[in-house]
Coordinates of C-alpha atoms and ligand atoms in Angstrom, one line a residue:
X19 CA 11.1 11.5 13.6
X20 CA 12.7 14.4 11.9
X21 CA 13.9 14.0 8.1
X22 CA 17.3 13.6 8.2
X23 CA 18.3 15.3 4.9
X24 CA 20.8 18.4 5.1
X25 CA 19.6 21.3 3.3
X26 CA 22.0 21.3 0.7
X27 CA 20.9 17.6 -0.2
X28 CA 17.1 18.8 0.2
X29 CA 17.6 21.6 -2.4
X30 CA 19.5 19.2 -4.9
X31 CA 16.9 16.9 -4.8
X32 CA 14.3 19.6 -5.4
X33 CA 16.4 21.5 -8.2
X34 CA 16.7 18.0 -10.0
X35 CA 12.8 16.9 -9.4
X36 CA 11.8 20.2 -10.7
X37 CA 14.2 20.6 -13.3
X38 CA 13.0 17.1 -14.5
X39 CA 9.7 17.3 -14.9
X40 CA 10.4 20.7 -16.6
X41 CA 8.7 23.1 -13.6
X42 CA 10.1 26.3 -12.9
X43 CA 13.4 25.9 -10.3
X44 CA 12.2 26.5 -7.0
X45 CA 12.6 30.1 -5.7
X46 CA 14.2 28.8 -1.8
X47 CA 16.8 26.1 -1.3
X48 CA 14.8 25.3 1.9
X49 CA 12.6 22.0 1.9
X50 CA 10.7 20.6 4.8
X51 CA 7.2 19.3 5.2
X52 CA 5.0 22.4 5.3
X53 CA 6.4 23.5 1.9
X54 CA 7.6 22.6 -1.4
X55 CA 9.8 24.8 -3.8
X56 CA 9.1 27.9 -1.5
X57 CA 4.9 27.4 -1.7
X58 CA 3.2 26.5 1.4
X59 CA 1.5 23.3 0.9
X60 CA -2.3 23.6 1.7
X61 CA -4.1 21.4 4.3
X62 CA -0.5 20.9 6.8
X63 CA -1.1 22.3 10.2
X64 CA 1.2 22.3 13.0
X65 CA -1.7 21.1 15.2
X66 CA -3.8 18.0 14.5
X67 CA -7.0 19.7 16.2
X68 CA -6.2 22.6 13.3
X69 CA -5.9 19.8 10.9
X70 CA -9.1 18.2 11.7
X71 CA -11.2 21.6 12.3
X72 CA -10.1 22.1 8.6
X73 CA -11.3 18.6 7.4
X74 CA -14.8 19.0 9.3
X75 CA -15.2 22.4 7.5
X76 CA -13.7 21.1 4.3
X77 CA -16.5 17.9 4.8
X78 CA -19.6 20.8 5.8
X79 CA -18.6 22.3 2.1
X80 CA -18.5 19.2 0.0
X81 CA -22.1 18.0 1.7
X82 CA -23.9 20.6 -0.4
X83 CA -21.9 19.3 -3.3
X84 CA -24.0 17.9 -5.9
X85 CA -22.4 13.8 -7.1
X86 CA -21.6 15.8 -10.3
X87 CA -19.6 18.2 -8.9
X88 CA -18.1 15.9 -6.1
X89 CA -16.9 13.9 -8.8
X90 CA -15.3 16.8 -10.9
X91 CA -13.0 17.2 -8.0
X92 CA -12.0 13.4 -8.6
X93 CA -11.5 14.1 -11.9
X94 CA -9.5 17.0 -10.8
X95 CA -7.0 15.0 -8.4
X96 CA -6.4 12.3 -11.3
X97 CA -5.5 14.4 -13.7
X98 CA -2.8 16.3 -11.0
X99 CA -1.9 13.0 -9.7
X100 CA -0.9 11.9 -13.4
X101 CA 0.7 15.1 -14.3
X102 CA 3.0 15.2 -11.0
X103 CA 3.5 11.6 -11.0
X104 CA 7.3 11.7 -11.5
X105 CA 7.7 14.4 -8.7
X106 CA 6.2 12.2 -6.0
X107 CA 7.6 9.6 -7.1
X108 CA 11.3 11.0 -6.9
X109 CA 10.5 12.2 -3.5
X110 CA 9.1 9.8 -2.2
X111 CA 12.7 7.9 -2.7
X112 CA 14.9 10.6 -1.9
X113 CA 12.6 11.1 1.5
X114 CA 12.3 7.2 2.1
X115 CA 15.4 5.6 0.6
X116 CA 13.4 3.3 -0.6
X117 CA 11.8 1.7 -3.8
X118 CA 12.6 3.1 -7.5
X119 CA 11.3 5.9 -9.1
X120 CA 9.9 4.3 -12.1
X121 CA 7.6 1.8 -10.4
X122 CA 6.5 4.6 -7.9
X123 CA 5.7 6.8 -11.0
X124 CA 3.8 3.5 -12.4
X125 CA 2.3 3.0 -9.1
X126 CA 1.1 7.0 -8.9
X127 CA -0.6 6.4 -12.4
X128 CA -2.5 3.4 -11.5
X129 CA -3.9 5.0 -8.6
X130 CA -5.1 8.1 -11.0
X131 CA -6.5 5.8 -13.6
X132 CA -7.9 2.8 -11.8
X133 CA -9.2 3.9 -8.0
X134 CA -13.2 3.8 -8.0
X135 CA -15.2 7.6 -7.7
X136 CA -18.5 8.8 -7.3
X137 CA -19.7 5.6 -9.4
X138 CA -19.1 3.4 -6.4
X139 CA -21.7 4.6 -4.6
X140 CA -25.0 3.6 -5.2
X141 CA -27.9 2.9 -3.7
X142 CA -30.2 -0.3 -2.8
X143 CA -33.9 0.0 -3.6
X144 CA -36.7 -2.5 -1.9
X145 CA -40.3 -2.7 -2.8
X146 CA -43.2 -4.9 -1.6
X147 CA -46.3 -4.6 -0.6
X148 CA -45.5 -2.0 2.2
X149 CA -44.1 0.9 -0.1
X150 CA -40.8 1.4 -1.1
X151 CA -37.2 1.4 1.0
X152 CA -34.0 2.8 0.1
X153 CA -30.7 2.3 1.7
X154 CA -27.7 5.0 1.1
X155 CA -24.4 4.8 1.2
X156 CA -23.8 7.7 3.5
X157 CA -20.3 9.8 4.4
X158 CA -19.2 8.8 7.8
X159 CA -18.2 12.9 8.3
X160 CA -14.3 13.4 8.5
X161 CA -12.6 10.0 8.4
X162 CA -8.5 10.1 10.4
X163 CA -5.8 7.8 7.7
X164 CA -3.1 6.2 8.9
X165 CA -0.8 5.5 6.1
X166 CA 2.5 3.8 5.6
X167 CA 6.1 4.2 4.4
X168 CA 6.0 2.1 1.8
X169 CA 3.6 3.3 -0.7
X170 CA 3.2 6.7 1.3
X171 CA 2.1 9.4 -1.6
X172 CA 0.3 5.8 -3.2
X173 CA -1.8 5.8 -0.5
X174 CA -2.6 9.4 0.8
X175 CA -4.2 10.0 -3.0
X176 CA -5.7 6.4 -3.1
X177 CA -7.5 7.2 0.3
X178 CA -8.8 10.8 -0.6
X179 CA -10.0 9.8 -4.2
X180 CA -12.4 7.1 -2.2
X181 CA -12.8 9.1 0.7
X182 CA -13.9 12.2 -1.1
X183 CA -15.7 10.1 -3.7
X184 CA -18.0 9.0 -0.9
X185 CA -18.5 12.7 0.5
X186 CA -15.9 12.2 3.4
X187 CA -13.2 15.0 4.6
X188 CA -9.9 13.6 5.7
X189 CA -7.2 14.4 8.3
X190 CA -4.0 12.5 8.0
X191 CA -1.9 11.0 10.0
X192 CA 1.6 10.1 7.7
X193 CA 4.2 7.9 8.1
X194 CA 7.0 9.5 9.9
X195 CA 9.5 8.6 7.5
X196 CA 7.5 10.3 4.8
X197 CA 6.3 13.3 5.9
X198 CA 7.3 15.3 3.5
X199 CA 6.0 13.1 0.3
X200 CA 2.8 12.6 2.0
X201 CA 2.4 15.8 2.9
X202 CA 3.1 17.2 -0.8
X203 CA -0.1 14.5 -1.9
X204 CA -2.3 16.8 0.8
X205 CA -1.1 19.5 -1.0
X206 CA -1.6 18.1 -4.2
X207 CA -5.0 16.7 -3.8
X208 CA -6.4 20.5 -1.9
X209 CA -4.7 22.1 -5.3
X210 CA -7.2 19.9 -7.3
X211 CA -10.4 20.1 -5.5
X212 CA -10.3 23.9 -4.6
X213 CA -9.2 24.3 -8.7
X214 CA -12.3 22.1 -9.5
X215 CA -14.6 23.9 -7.6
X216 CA -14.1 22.5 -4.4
X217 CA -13.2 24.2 -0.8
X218 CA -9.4 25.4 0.0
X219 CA -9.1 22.4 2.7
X220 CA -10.9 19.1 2.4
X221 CA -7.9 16.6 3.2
X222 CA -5.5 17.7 6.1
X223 CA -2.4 16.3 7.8
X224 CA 0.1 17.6 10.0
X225 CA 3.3 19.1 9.9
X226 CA 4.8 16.6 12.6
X227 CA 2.9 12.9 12.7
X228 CA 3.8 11.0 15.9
X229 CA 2.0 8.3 18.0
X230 CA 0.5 11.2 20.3
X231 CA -1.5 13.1 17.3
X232 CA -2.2 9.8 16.0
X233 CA -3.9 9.5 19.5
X234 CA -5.4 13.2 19.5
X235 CA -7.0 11.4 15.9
X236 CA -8.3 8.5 17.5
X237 CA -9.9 10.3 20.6
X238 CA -11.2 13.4 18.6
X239 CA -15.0 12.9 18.6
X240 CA -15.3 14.9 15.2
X241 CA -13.3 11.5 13.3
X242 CA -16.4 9.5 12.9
X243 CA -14.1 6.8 10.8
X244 CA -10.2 5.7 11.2
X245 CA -8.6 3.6 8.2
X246 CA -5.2 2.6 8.8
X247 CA -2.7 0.9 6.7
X248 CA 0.3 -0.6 8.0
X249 CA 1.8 -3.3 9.8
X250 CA 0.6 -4.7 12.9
X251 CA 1.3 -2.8 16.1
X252 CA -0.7 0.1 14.2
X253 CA -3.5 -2.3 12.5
X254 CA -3.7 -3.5 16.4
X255 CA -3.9 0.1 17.8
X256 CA -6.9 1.6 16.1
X257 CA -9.0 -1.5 15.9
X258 CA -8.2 -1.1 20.0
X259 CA -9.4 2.8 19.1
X260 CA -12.9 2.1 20.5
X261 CA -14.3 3.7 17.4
X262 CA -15.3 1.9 14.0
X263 CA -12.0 0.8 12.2
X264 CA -11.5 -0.3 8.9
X265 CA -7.3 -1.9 9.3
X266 CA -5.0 -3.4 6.3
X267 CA -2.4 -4.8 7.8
X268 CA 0.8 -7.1 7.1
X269 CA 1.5 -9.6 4.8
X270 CA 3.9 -12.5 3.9
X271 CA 2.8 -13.6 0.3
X272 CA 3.5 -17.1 -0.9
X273 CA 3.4 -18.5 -4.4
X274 CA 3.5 -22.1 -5.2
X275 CA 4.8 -23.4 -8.4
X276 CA 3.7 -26.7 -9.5
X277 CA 4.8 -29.2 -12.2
X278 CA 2.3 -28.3 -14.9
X279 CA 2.9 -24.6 -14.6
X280 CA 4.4 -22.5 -17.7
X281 CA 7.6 -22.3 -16.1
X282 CA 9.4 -19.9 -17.3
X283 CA 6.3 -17.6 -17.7
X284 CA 6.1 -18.4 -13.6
X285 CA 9.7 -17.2 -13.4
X286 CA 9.3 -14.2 -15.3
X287 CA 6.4 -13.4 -13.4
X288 CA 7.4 -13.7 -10.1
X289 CA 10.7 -11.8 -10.6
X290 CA 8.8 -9.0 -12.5
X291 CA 6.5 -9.0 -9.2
X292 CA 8.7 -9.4 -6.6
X293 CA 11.0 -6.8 -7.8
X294 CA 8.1 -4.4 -8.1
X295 CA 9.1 -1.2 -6.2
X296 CA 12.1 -3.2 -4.9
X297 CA 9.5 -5.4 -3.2
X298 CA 7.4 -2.6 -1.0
X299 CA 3.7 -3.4 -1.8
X300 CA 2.2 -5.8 0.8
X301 CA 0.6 -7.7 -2.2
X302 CA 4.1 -8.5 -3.9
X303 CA 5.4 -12.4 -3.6
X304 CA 7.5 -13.1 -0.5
X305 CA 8.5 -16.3 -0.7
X306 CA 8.6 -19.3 -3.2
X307 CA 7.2 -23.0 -2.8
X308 CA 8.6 -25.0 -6.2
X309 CA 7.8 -28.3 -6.5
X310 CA 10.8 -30.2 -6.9
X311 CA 11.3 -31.5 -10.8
X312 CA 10.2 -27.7 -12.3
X313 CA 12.3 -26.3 -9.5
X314 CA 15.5 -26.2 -11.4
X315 CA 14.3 -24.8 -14.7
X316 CA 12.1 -22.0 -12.4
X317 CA 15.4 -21.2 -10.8
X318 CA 17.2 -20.4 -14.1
X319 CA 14.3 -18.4 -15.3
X320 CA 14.7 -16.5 -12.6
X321 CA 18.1 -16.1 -13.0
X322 CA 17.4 -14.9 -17.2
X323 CA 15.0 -12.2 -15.4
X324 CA 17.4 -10.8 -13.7
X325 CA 18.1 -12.4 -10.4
X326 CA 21.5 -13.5 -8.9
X327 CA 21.5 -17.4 -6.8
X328 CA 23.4 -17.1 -3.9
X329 CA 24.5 -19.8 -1.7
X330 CA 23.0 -20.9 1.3
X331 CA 26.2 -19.6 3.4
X332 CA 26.2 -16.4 1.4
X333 CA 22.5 -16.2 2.4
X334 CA 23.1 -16.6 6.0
X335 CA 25.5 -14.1 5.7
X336 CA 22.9 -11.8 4.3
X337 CA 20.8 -12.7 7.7
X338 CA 22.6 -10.7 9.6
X339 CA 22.3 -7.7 7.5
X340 CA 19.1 -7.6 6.3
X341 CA 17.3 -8.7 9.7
X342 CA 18.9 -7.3 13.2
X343 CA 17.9 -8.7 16.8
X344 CA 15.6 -6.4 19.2
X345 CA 14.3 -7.0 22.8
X346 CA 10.4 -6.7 23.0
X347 CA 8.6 -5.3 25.5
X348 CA 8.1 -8.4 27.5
X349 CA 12.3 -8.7 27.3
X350 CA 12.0 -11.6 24.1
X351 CA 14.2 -11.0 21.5
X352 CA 13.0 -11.2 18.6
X353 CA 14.3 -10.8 14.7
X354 CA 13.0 -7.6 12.7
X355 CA 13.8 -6.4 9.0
X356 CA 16.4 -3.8 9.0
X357 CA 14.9 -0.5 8.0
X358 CA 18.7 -0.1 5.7
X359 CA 17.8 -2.7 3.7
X360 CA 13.6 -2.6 3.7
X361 CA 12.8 -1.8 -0.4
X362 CA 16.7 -1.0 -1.6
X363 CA 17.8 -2.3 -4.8
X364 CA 19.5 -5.5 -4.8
X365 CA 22.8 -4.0 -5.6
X366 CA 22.7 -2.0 -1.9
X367 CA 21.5 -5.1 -0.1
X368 CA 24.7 -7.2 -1.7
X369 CA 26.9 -4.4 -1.5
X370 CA 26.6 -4.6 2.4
X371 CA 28.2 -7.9 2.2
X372 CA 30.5 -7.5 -0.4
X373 CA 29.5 -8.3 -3.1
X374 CA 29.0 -6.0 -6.0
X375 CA 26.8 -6.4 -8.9
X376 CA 25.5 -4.2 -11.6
X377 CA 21.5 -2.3 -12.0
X378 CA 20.6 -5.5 -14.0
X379 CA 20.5 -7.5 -11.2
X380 CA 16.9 -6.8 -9.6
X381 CA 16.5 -9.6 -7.1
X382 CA 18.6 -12.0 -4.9
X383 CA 17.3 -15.7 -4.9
X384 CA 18.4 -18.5 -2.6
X385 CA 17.5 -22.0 -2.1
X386 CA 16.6 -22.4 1.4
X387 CA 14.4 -24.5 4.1
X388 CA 10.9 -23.8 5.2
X389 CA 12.6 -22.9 8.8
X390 CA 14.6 -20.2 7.1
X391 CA 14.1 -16.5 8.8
X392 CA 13.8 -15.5 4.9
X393 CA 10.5 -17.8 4.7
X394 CA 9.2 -16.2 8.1
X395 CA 9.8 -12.0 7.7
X396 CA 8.5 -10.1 5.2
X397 CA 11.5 -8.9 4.0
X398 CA 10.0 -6.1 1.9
X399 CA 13.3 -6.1 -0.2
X400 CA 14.5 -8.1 -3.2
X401 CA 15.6 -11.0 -1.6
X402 CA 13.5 -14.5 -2.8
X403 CA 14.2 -17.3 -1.0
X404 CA 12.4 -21.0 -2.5
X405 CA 11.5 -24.0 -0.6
X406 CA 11.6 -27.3 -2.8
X407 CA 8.3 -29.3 -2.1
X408 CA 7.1 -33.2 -3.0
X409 CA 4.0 -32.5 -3.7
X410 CA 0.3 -30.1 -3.4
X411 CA 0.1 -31.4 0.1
X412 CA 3.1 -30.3 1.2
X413 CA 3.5 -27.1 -0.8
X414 CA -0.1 -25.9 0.9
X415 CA 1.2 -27.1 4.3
X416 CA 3.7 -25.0 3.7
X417 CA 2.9 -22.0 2.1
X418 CA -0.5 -21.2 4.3
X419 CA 1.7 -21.5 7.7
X420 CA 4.4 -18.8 6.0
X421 CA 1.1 -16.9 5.5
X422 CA 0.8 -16.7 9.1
X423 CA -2.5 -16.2 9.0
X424 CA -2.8 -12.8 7.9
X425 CA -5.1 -13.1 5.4
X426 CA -3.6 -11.1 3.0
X427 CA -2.7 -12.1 -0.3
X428 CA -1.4 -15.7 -1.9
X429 CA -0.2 -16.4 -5.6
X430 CA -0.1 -19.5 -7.7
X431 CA 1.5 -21.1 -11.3
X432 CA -0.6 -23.8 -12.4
X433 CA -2.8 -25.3 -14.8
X434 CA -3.9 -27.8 -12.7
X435 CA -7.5 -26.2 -11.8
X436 CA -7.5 -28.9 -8.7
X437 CA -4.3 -27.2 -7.1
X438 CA -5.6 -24.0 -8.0
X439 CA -8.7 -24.4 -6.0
X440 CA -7.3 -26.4 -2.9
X441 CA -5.0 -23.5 -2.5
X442 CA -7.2 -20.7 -3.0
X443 CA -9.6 -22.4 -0.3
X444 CA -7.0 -23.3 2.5
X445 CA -5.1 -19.9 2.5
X446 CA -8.5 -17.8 2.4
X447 CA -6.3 -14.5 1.2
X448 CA -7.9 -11.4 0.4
X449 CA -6.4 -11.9 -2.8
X450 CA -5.2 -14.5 -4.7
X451 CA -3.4 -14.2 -7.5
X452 CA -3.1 -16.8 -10.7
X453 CA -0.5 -17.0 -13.2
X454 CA 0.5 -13.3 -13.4
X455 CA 2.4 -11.0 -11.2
X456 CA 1.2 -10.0 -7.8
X457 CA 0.9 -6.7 -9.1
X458 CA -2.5 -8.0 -11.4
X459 CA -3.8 -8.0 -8.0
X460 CA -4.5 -4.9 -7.6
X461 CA -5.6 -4.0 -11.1
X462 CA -2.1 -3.3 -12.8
X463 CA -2.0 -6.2 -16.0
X464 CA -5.4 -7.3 -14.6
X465 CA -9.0 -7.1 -14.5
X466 CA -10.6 -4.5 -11.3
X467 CA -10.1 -1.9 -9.3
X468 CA -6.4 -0.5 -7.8
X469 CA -6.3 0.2 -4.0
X470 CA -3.0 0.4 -1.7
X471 CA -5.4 -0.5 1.6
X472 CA -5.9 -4.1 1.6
X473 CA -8.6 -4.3 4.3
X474 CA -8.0 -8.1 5.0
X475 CA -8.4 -8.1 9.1
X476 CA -11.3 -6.2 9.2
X477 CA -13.0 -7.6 5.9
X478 CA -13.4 -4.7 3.2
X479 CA -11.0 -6.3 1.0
X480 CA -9.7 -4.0 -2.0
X481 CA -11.1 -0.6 -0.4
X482 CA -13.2 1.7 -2.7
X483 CA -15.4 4.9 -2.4
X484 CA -17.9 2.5 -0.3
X485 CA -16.0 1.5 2.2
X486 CA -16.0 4.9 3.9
X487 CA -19.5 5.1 4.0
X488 CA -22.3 4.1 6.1
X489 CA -25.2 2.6 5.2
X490 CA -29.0 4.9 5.6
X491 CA -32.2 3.6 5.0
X492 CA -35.3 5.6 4.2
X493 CA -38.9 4.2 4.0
X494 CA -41.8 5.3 2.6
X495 CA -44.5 3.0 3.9
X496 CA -47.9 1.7 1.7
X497 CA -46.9 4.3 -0.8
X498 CA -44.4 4.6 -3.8
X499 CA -44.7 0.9 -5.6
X500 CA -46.1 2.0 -8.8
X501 CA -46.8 -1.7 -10.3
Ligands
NAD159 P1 4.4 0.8 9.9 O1 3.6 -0.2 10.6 O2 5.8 1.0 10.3 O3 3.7 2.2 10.1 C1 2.4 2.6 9.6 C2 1.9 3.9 10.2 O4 1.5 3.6 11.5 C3 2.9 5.0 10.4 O5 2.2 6.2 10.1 C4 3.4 4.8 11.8 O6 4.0 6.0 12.3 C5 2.2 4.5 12.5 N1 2.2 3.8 13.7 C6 3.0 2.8 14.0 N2 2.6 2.3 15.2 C7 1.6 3.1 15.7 C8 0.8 3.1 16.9 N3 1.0 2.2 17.8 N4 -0.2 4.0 16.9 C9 -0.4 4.9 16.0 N5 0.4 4.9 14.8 C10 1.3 4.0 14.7 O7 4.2 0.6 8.4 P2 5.3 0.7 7.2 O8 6.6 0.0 7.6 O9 5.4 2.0 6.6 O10 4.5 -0.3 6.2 C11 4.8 -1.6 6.1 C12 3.8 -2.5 6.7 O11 2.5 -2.1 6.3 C13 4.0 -3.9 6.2 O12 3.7 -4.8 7.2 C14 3.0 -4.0 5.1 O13 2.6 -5.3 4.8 C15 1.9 -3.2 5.6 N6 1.0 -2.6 4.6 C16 -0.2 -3.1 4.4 C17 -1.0 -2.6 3.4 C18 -2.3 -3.2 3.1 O14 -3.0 -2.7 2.3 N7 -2.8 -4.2 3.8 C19 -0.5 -1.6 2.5 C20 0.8 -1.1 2.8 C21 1.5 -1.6 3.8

């Protein structure tokens, strides 16, 4: 899909984005995908054979790369990813319509700081009596991204700071609702290496991504490796690829809040979560389960940080707006979020029915049954909806069948270590999140490592460096045990 912009509002945004993060005004008031503020981005070719050709050759250079240098050229991309933060970050809302700018800055940073390099890759050593064995954690050669809408910039840096790490080239296949964003990241991340030492190309994209050079990706034999973040009809189409796969797909996130939880920490938290990036990472809390005597006081916590309680009418109302009806391919119909509302700020979501409220309102909350289509989608917008529960039973009943099995991520607000444990085990999320924001999750306010490709279908977890590698042994029989 083409970006819709008119050039006038292109070169406004890119006047104000420049002006704003104090760069030079940009020479042409043309903006489009291949090119940013009149310079050509680097690594975006029309053709995605081009792309990849560039990637393999850009992956031939890095191989006689010493670590030491390898890693300079991480150290080169995080300190451009910090200092260009704010630019991608406005883009990336003026190209997607979605999220705010300060949490995508935020989100930018923690990829610089906290995503793994060259000091995720090590090696295994065995020795017995038969010599010595050592297994390597190998590139797989040029590995073909997938990577979403929602954290689009996020994800393309995330992937090549991990992917390059581990010696890989990459070719990328964006979102095509933010082409130009991820495209400016490609750019971004060729500018650091080939400054640090590196070759002029080692991560490539193309100037038009559709299904058919996501196919070209898939069926090109020099990608070795295809990672793909997104939501299911994508997850579901490389892992059907016929090549190895690594897939982060959709989530639904519950939290359950029981009766010895700080609640109005829990309230805080959740709405600080939930409102993160207007609700667009797949990690961020979906849906509430509030046990039924703390229910009340969570609810006006929630309302002190910043959320509005609507009505159950009112929130049918917003049904129709913020989920629209589509016939599937076997004629179904079925519900699916509207992409005007997905990861808009509160404000625009009520505005569409009527109802006007100021910036300090981050987040709609509603009381609602389990049944409720607000339960079931993942909205990906700041609307909350919470189901009153009885008790444990019922709230991990509950909560693990709005998981629906995806694996993904689950949160919880208790001190009762009982609770904590029974939920932990009967959801099996890739992560699972106690007493803090989603976001802690992923590294931001807690301990480990930030990645935006949750790899919870195909088992990788939090993606780092060595997930895009493959594994090499080398033996040295009867020889090499010095003891
Ligand atoms: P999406 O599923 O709409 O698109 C993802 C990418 O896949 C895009 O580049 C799209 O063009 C492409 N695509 C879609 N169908 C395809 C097909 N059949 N073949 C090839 N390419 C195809 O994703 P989105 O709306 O931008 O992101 C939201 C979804 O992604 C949510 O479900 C969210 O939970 C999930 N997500 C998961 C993670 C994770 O780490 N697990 C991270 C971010 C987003």
């Amino acid at each position: 899909m083409a970006i819709q912009w008119t050039e006038a509002e292109i070169a406004e945004i890119v006047n104000r984005v420049m002006r704003e993060v104090g760069a030079a005004a940009p020479a042409v008031a043309e903006y489009d995908a291949t090119q940013f503020g009149g310079r050509r981005y680097v690594g975006v070719y029309e053709d995605m054979r081009d792309a990849i050709s560039a990637a393999e050759a850009g992956y031939r250079a890095i191989r006689e790369m010493r670590v030491e240098e390898r890693e300079k050229l991480i150290t080169a991309i995080r300190e451009l990813t910090r200092k260009e933060a704010p630019i991608m970050a406005k883009l990336g809302v003026a190209e997607t319509k979605m999220g705010r700018v300060d949490h995508k800055t935020a989100k930018h940073m923690l990829v610089a700081d906290k995503t793994p390099g060259t000091e995720d890759i090590v090696a295994a050593v065995k020795t017995g009596d038969r010599g010595l064995t050592l297994t390597e954690m190998a590139p797989f050669g040029v590995v073909g991204s997938i990577t979403p809408s929602t954290n689009p910039s996020e994800t393309v840096i995330c992937n090549s700071i991990g992917m390059i790490a581990a010696g890989n080239g990459v070719v990328f296949n964006p979102h095509p609702n933010a082409i130009s964003v991820s495209n400016y990241a490609v750019d971004l991340v060729n500018r650091a290496c080939a400054a640090a030492g590196g070759p002029r190309v080692l991560v490539a994209s193309v100037v038009k991504p559709t299904l058919e050079t996501a196919d070209l990706m898939y069926k090109h034999p020099a990608i070795r490796l295809l990672v793909c973040t997104g939501g299911p009809g994508v997850v579901k189409s490389v892992l059907s690829s016929g090549k190895k796969a690594i897939g982060a797909g959709a989530g639904n996130p519950p939290v359950i809040v029981d009766d010895t939880a700080d609640v109005k920490k829990a309230a805080r938290d959740i709405i600080d979560g939930c409102t993160f990036d207007n609700n667009l990472p797949c990690i961020a809390e979906k849906e509430v389960f509030a046990f039924d005597p703390i229910a009340d006081e969570l609810i006006d916590g929630m309302q002190k940080a910043g959320a509005l309680l609507i009505d159950r009418a009112t929130a049918d109302k917003l049904v129709d707006v913020v989920l629209t009806e589509v016939t599937t391919k076997t004629g179904a119909k079925r519900k699916t979020v509207s992409r005007d509302c997905v990861g808009r700020d509160a404000a625009v979501i009520l505005e569409k029915i009527g109802i006007r409220v100021g910036p300090e309102i981050r987040c709609v909350i509603c009381e609602v049954p389990f049944e409720h289509p607000f339960v079931q989608e993942e909205l990906m917008m700041p609307i909350l909806p919470i189901v009153r529960v009885h008790d444990i039973d019922e709230a991990i009943k509950l909560a693990v069948k709005a998981e629906h099995g995806n694996r993904h991520t689950a949160h919880m607000h208790s001190k009762n270590i009982d609770h904590l444990t029974r939920f932990a085990r009967a959801v099996e999320t890739t992560i699972f999140v106690k007493n803090a924001p989603s976001y802690a999750g992923i590294g931001f306010g807690g301990e480990g490592h930030a990645t935006f490709t949750i790899a919870g279908p195909t088992g990788e977890g939090i993606t780092s460096a060595r997930s895009f590698t493959r594994l090499r042994r080398c033996v040295m029989a009867d020889n090499f045990r010095i003891i």
